[in-house]
mmCIF file of C-alpha atoms and ligand atoms in Angstrom:
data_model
loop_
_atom_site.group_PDB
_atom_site.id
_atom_site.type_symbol
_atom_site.label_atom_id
_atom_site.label_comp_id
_atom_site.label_asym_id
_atom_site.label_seq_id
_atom_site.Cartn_x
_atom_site.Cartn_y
_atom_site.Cartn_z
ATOM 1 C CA UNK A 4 29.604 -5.778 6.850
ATOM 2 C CA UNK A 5 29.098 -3.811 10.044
ATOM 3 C CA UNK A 6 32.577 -5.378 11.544
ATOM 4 C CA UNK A 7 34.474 -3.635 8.498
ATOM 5 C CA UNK A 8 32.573 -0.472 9.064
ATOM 6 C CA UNK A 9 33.799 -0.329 12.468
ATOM 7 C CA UNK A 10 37.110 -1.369 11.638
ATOM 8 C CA UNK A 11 37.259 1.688 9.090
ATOM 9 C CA UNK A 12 36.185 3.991 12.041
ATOM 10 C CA UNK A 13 38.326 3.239 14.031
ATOM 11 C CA UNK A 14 41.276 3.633 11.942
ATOM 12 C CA UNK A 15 40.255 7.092 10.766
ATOM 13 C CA UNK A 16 40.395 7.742 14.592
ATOM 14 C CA UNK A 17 39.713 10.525 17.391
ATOM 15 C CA UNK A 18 35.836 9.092 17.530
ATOM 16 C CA UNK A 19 35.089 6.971 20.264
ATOM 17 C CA UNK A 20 33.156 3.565 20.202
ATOM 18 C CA UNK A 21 29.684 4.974 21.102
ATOM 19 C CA UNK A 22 29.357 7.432 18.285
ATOM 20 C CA UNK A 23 30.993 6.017 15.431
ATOM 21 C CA UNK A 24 28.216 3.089 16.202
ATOM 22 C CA UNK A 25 25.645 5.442 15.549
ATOM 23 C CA UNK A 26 26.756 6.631 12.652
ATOM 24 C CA UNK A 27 27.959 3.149 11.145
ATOM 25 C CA UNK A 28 23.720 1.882 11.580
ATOM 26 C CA UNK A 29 23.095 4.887 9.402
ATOM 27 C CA UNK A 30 25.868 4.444 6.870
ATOM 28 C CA UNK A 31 25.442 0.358 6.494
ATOM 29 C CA UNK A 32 22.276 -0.229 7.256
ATOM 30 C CA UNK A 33 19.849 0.173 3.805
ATOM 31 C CA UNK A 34 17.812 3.272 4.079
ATOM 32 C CA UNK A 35 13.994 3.781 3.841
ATOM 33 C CA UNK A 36 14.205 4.117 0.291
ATOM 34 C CA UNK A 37 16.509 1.496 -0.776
ATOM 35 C CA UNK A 38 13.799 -0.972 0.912
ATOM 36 C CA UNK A 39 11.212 0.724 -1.421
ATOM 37 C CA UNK A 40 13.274 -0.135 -4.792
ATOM 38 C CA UNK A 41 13.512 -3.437 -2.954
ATOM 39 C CA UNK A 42 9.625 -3.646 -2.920
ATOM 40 C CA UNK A 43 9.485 -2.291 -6.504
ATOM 41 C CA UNK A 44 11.637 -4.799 -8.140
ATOM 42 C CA UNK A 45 9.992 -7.636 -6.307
ATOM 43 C CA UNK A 46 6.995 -6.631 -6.610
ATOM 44 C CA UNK A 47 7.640 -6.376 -10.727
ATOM 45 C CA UNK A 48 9.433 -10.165 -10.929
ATOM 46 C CA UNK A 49 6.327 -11.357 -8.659
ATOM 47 C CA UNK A 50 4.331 -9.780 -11.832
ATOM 48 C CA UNK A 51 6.215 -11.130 -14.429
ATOM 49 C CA UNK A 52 6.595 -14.385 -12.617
ATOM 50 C CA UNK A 53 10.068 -14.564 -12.732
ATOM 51 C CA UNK A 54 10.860 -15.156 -8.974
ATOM 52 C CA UNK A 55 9.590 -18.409 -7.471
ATOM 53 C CA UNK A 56 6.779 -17.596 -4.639
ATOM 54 C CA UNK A 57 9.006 -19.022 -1.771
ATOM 55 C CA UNK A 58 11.915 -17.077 -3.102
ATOM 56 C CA UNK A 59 9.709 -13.804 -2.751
ATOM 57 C CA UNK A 60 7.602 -14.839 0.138
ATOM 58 C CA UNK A 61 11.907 -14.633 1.778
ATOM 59 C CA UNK A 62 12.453 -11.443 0.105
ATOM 60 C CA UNK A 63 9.171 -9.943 1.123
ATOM 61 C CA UNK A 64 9.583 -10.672 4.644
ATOM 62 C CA UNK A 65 13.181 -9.418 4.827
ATOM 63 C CA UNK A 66 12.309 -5.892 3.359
ATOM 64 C CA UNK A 67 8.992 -5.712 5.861
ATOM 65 C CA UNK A 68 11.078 -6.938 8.688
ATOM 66 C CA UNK A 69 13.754 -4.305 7.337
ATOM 67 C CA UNK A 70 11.444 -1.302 7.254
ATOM 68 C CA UNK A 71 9.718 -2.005 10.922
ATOM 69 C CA UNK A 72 13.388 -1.816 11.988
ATOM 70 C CA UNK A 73 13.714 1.358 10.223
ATOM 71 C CA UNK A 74 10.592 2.901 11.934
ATOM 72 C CA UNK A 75 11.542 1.523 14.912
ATOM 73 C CA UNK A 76 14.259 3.558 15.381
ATOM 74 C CA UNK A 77 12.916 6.530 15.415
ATOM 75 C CA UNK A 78 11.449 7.022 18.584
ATOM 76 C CA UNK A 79 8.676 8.911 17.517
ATOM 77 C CA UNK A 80 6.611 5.943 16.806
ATOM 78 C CA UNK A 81 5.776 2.996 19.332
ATOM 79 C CA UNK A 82 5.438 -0.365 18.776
ATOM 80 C CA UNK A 83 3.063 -2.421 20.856
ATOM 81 C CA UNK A 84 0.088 -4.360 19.983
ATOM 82 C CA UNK A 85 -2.822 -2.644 22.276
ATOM 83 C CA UNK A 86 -1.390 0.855 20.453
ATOM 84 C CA UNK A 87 -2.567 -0.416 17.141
ATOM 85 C CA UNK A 88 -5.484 -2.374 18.110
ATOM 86 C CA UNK A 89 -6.814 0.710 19.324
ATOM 87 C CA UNK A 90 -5.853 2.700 16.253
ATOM 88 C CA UNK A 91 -7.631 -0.009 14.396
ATOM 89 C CA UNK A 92 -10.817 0.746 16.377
ATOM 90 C CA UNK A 93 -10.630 4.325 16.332
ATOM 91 C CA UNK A 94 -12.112 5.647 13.401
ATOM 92 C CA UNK A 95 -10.431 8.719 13.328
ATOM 93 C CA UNK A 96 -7.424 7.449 12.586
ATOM 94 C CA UNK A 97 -8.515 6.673 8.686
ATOM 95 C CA UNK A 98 -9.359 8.754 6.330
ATOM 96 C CA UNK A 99 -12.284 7.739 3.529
ATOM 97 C CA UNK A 100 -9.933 7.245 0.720
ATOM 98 C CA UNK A 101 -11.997 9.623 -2.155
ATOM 99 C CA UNK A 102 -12.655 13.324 -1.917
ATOM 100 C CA UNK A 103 -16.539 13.738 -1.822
ATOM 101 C CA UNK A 104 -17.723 10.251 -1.257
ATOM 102 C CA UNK A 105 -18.753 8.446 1.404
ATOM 103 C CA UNK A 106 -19.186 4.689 2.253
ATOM 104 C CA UNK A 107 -22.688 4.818 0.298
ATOM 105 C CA UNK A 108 -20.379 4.614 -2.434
ATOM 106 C CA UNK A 109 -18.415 1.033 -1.252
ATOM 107 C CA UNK A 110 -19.512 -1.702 -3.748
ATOM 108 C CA UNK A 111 -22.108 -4.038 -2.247
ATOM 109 C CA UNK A 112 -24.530 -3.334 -0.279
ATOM 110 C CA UNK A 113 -22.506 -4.507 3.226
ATOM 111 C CA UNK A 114 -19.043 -4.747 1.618
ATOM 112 C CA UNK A 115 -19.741 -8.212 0.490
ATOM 113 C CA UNK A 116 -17.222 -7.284 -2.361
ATOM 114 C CA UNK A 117 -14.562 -8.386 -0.012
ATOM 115 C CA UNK A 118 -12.985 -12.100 -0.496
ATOM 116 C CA UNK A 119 -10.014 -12.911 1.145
ATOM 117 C CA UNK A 120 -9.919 -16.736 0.717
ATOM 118 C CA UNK A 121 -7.814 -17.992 -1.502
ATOM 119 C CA UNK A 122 -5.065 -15.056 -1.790
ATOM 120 C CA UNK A 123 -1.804 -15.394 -2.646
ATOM 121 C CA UNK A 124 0.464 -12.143 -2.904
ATOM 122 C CA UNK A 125 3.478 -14.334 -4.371
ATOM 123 C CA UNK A 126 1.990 -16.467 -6.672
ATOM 124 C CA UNK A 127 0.683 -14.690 -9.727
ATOM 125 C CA UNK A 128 -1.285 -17.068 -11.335
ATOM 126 C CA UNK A 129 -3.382 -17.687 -8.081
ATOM 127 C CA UNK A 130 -6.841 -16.419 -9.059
ATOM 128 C CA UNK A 131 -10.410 -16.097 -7.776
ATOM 129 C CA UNK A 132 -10.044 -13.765 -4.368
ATOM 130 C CA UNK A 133 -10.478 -10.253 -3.909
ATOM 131 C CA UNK A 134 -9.368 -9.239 -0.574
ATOM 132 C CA UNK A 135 -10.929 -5.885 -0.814
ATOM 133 C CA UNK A 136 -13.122 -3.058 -0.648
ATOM 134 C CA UNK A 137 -13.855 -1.732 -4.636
ATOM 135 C CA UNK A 138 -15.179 2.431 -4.001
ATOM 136 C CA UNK A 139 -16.935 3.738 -6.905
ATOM 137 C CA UNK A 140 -17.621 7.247 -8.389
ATOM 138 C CA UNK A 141 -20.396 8.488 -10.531
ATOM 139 C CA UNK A 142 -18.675 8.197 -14.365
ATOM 140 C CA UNK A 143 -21.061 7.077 -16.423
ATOM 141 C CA UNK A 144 -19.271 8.214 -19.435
ATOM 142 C CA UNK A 145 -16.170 6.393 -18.388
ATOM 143 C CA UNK A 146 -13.961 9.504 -18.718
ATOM 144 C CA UNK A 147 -12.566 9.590 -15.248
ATOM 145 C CA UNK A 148 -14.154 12.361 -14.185
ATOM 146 C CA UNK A 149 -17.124 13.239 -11.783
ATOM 147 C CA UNK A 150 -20.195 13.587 -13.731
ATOM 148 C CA UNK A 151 -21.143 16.523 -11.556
ATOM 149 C CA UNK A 152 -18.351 18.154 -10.834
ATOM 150 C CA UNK A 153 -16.653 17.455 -14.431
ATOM 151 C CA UNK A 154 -13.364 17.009 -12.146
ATOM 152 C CA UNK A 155 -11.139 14.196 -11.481
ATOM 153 C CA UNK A 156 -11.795 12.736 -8.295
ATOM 154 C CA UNK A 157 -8.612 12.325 -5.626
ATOM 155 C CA UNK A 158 -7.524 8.981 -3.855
ATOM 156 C CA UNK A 159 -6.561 10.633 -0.356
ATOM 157 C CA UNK A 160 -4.014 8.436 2.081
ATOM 158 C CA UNK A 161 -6.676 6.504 4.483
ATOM 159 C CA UNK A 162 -3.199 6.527 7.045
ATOM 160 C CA UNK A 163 -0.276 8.438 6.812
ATOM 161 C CA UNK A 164 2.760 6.786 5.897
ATOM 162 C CA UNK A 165 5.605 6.262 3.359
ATOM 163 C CA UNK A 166 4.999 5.145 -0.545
ATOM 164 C CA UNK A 167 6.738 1.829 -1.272
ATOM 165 C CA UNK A 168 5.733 1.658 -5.126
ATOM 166 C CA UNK A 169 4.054 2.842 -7.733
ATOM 167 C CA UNK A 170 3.006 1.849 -11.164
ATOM 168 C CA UNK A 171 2.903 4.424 -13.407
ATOM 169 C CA UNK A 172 3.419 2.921 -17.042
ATOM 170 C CA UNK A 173 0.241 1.400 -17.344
ATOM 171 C CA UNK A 174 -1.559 1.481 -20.763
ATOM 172 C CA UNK A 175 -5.109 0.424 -22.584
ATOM 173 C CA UNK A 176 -4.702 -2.908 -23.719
ATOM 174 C CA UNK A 177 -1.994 -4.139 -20.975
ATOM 175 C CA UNK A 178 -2.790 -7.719 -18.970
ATOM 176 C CA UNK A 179 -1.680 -6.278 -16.155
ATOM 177 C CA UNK A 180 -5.363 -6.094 -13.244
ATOM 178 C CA UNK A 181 -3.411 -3.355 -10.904
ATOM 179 C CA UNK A 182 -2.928 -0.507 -13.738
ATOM 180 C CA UNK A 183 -1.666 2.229 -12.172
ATOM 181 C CA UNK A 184 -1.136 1.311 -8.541
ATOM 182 C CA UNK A 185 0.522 2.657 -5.173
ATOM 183 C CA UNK A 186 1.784 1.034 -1.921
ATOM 184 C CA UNK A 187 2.064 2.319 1.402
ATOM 185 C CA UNK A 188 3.516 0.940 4.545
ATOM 186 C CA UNK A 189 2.333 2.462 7.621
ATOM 187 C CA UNK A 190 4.381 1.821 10.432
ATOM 188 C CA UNK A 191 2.224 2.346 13.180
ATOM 189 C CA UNK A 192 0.019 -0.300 11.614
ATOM 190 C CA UNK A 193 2.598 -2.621 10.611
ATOM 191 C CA UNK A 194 0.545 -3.188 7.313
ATOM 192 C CA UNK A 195 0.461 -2.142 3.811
ATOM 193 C CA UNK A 196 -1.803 -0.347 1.783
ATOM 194 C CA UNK A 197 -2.763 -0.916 -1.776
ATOM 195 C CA UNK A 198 -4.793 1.384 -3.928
ATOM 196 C CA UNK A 199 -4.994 0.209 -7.874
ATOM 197 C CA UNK A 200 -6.740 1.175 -11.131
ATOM 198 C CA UNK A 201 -5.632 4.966 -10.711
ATOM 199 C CA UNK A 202 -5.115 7.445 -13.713
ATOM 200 C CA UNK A 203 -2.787 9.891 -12.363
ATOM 201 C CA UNK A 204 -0.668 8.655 -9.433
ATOM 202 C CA UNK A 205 0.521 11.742 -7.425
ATOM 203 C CA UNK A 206 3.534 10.205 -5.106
ATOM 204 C CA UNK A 207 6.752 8.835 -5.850
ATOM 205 C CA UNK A 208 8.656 6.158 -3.671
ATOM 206 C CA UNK A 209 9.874 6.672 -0.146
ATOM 207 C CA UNK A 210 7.769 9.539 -0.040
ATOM 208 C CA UNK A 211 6.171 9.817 3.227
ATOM 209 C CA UNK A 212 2.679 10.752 3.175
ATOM 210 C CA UNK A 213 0.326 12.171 5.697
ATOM 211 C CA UNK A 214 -3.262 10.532 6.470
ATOM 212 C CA UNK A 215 -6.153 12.415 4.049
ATOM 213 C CA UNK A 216 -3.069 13.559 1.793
ATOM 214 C CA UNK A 217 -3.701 13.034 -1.886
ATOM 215 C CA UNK A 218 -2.027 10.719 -3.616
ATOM 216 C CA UNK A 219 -3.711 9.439 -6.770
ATOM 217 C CA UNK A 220 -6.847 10.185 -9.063
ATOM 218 C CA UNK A 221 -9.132 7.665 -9.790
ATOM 219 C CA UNK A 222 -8.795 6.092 -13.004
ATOM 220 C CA UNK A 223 -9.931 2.797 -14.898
ATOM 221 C CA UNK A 224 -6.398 1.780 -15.472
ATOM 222 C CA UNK A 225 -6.405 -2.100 -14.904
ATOM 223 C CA UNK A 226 -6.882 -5.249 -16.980
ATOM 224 C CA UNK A 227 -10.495 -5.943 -16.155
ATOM 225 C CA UNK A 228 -11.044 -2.296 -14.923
ATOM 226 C CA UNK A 229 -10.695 -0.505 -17.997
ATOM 227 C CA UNK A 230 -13.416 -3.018 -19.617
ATOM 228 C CA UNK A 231 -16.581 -1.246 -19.990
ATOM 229 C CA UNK A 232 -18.716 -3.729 -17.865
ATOM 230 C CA UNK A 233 -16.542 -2.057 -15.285
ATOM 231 C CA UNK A 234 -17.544 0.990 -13.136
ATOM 232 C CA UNK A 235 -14.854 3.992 -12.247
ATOM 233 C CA UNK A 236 -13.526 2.545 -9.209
ATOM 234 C CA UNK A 237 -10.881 2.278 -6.459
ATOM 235 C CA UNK A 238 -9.633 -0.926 -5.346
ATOM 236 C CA UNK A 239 -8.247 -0.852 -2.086
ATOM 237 C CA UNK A 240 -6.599 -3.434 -0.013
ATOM 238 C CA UNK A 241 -5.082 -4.141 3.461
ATOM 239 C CA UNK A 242 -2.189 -6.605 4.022
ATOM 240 C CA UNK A 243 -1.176 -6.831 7.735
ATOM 241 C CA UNK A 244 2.418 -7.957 8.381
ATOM 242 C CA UNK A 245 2.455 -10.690 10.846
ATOM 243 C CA UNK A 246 5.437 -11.645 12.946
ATOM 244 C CA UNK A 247 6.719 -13.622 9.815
ATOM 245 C CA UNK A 248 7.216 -10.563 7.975
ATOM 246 C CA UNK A 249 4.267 -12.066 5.816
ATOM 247 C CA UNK A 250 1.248 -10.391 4.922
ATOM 248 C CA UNK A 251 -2.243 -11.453 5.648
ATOM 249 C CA UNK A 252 -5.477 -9.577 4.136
ATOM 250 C CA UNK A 253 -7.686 -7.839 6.078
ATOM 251 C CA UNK A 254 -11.078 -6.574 5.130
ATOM 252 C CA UNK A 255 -11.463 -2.234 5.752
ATOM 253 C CA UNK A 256 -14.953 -2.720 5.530
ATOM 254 C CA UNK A 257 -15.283 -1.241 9.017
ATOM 255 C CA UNK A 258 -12.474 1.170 8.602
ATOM 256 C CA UNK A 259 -14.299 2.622 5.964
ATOM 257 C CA UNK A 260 -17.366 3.047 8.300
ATOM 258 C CA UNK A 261 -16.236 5.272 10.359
ATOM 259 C CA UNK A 262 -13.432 7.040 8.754
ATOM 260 C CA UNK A 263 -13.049 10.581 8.091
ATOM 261 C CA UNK A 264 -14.419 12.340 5.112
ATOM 262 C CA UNK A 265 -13.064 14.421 2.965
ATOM 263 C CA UNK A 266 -14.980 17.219 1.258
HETATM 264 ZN ZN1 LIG B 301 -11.380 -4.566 -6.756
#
């Protein structure tokens, strides 16, 4: 594909070899956003379980291997693995994902809420984890909104980085556990972000947000978190891309801790 873009810059002529390279990695190489409608369609046939899980475990690596290329590129961001353990330890890089709450509000009482054995991103019917943090608000009317302030509450970006998905169709009755959900890659973390059961989602793909930026309000939208048993919650998960291009879960528990709050 590349070898016929250069062949076509070359015969359009009078640039020389170094810069019609450059531009031929722009114009062939898939763009930021065409990565994110590769996420969204996956991500959708994962759902409906019309992909086999080794057939989108390949496709999933391919578009995370794709985008760290894309980051990579631009030399504002650098790649090495001391950089983001040490991001990972700060806790000023995150942000507490809800305006006005704090980690008093995590579920559990030392973010026992969090199991991560078990999970399988690819296979749908796999069942029984929960490789994350669940953040509730006070609703006790179930209408969404804060029962003090009478105001939705917003799901703020815990990093800064660029929307990959988003569900917005969700509706009462659906099967489907995420609802309303968003994805974000960041690419100094290498990892992706998950934040589900929102009722208004604020982002659209390939959007690139900035840590503490607001992205969602919190919502009940979700199979088993619409259910009245359920509190008003956000579900929020970590999936850190390994060499493989696969993703591993990874508890925010401590993240949360000593992130950033947002009044
Ligand atoms: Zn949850």
């Amino acid at each position: 594909m590349r070898i016929v873009g250069i062949v076509a810059a070359v015969l359009v002529g009078g640039v020389n070899v170094a810069s019609s390279q450059v531009v031929l990695i722009d114009s062939n190489e898939p763009t930021v956003y065409a990565y994110c409608q590769q996420f969204q369609t996956l991500y959708v046939q994962i759902r409906e379980q019309t992909i086999e899980p080794d057939s989108a475990r390949a496709v999933f690596s391919g578009i995370m291997k794709g985008l760290q290329e894309r980051f990579r590129n631009q030399e504002t961001t650098v790649y090495d693995s001391v950089r983001i353990d040490s991001l990972m330890r700060n806790g000023a890089y995150f942000n507490f994902p809800l305006r006005g709450y704090s980690p008093r509000s995590i579920g559990g009482t030392h973010g026992e809420g969090y199991r991560g054995r078990g999970f399988d991103l690819f296979d749908y019917k796999v069942r029984g984890s929960h490789p994350a943090q669940d953040i509730f608000i006070y609703d006790r009317n179930q209408d969404n909104l804060d029962d003090n302030t009478k105001a939705p509450v917003d799901v703020l970006a815990m990093t800064s980085g660029v929307v990959i998905g988003i569900e917005t169709g969700w509706l009462p009755g659906s099967e489907y556990r995420g609802g309303n959900w968003i994805w974000m890659y960041d690419p100094a973390l290498h990892g992706l972000f998950y934040y589900a059961h929102n009722n208004v989602v604020a982002v659209t793909p390939g959007q690139w947000v900035q840590a503490g930026e607001k992205i969602a309000e919190i919502g009940r939208s979700g199979y088993n978190a619409y259910k009245a048993r359920s509190g008003t919650h956000l579900h929020l998960m970590y999936l850190q891309i390994g060499p493989d291009g696969l993703p591993q879960p990874r508890n925010t528990y401590e993240w949360l801790l000593t992130a950033r709050l947002t009044k």
